[in-house]
Coordinates of C-alpha atoms in Angstrom, one line a residue:
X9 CA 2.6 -18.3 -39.6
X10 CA 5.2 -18.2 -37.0
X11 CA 8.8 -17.7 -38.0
X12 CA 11.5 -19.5 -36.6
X13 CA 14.7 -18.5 -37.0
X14 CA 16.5 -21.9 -38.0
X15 CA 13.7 -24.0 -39.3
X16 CA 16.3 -26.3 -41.4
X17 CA 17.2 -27.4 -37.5
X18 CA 13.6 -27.4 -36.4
X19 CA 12.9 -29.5 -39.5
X20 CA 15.7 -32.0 -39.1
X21 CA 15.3 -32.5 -35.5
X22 CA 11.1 -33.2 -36.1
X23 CA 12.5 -35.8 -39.0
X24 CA 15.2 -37.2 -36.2
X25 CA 12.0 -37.7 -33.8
X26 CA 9.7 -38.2 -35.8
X27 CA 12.2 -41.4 -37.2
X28 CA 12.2 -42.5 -33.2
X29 CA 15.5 -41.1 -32.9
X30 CA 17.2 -38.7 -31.1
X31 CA 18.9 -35.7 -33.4
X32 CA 21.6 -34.5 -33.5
X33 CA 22.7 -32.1 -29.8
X34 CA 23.7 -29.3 -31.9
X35 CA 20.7 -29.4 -34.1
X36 CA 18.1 -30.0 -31.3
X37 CA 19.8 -27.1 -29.7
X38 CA 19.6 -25.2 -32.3
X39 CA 15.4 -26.5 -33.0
X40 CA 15.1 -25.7 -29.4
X41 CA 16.2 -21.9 -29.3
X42 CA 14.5 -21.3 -32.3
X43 CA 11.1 -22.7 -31.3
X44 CA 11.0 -20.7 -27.6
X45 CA 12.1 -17.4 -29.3
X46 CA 9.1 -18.0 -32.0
X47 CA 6.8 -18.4 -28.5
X48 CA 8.1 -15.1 -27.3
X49 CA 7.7 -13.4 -30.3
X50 CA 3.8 -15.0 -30.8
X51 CA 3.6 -13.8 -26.7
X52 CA 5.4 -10.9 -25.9
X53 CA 5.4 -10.4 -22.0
X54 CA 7.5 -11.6 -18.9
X55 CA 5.0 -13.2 -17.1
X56 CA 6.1 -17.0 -17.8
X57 CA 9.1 -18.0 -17.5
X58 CA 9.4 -21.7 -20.4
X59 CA 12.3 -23.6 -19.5
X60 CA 13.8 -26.2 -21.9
X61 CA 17.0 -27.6 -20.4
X62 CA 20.1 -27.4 -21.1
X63 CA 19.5 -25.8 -24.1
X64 CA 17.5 -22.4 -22.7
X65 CA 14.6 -20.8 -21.3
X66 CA 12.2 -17.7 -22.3
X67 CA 10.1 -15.2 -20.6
X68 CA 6.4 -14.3 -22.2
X69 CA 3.2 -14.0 -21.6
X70 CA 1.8 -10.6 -20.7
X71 CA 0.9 -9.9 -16.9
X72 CA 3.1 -9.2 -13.8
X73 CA 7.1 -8.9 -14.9
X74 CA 9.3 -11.2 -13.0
X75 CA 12.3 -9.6 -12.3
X76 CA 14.4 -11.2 -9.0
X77 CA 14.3 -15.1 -7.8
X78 CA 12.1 -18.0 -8.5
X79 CA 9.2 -16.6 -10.9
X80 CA 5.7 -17.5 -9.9
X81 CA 4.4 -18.6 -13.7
X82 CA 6.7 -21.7 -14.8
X83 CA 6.9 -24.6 -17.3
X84 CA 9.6 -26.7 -17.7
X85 CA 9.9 -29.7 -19.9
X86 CA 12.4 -31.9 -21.9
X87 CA 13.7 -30.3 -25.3
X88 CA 11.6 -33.7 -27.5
X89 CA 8.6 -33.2 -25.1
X90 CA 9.0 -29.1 -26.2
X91 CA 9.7 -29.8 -30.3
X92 CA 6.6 -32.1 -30.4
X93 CA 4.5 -29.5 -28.5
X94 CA 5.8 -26.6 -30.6
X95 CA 5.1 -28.5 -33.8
X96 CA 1.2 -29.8 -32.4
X97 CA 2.9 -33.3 -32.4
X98 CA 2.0 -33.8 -29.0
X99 CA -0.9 -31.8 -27.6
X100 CA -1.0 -29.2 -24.3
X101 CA -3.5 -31.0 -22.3
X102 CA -1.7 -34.5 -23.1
X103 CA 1.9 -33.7 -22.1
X104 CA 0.4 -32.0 -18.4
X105 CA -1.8 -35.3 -17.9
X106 CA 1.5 -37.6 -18.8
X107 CA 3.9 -35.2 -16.2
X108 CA 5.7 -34.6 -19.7
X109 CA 5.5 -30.7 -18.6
X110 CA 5.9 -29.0 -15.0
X111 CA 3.6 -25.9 -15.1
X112 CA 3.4 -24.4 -11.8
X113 CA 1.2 -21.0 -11.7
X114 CA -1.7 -19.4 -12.0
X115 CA -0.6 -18.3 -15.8
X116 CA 1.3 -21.6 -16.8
X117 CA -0.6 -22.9 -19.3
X118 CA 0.6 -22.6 -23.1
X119 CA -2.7 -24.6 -24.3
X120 CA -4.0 -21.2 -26.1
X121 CA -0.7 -20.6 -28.0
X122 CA 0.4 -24.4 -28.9
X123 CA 1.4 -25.6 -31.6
X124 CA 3.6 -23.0 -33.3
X125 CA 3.0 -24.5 -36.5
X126 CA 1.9 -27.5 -37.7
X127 CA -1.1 -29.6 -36.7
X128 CA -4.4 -27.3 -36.8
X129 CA -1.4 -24.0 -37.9
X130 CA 0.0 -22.4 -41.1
X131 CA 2.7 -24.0 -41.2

């Protein structure tokens, strides 16, 4: 079971979208942060950079550290696109085939550690 460090947010946010409608900024924000350092903590490392803007980005994975300009291994996507991912909503292979998710290197692919909970998880 992965924890998550505000799952009231992540729960009311999934309701919000889950309902067709967009939550709350502060609460998606809050869902958001919590969800990417729960994919850090599952993948320790600093070999892919997740990016979820505005609201933030993490480094995991293990292989080469990234330390100075562009990294090599990254995956941006909207902060819904990353909730419903996170929560197995919305599956890996899916998002990449609908340009939901940008994943650009050798090492950007978050298929093996998707969802965090939820779907096919202990939730």
């Amino acid at each position: 079971m992965t924890e998550l460090s505000d799952p009231q947010a992540v729960a009311d946010a999934l309701s919000a979208v889950d309902a067709g409608d967009k939550p709350e900024r502060t609460v998606l924000r809050a869902a958001v942060r919590s969800l990417l350092a729960a994919l850090a903590a599952k993948a320790p490392g600093r070999a892919v950079e997740v990016r979820v803007p505005p609201y933030g980005a993490v480094q995991c994975g293990e292989g080469p550290r990234h330390t100075r300009g562009t990294p090599p291994n990254v995956i941006e996507t909207d902060s819904v696109t990353w909730l419903r991912l996170a929560s197995g909503r919305l599956s890996w292979e899916e998002a990449v085939a609908s340009a939901l998710v940008s994943a650009n290197g050798s090492r950007a692919d978050l298929s093996a550690l998707l969802p965090l909970f939820g779907q096919g998880t202990d939730a």
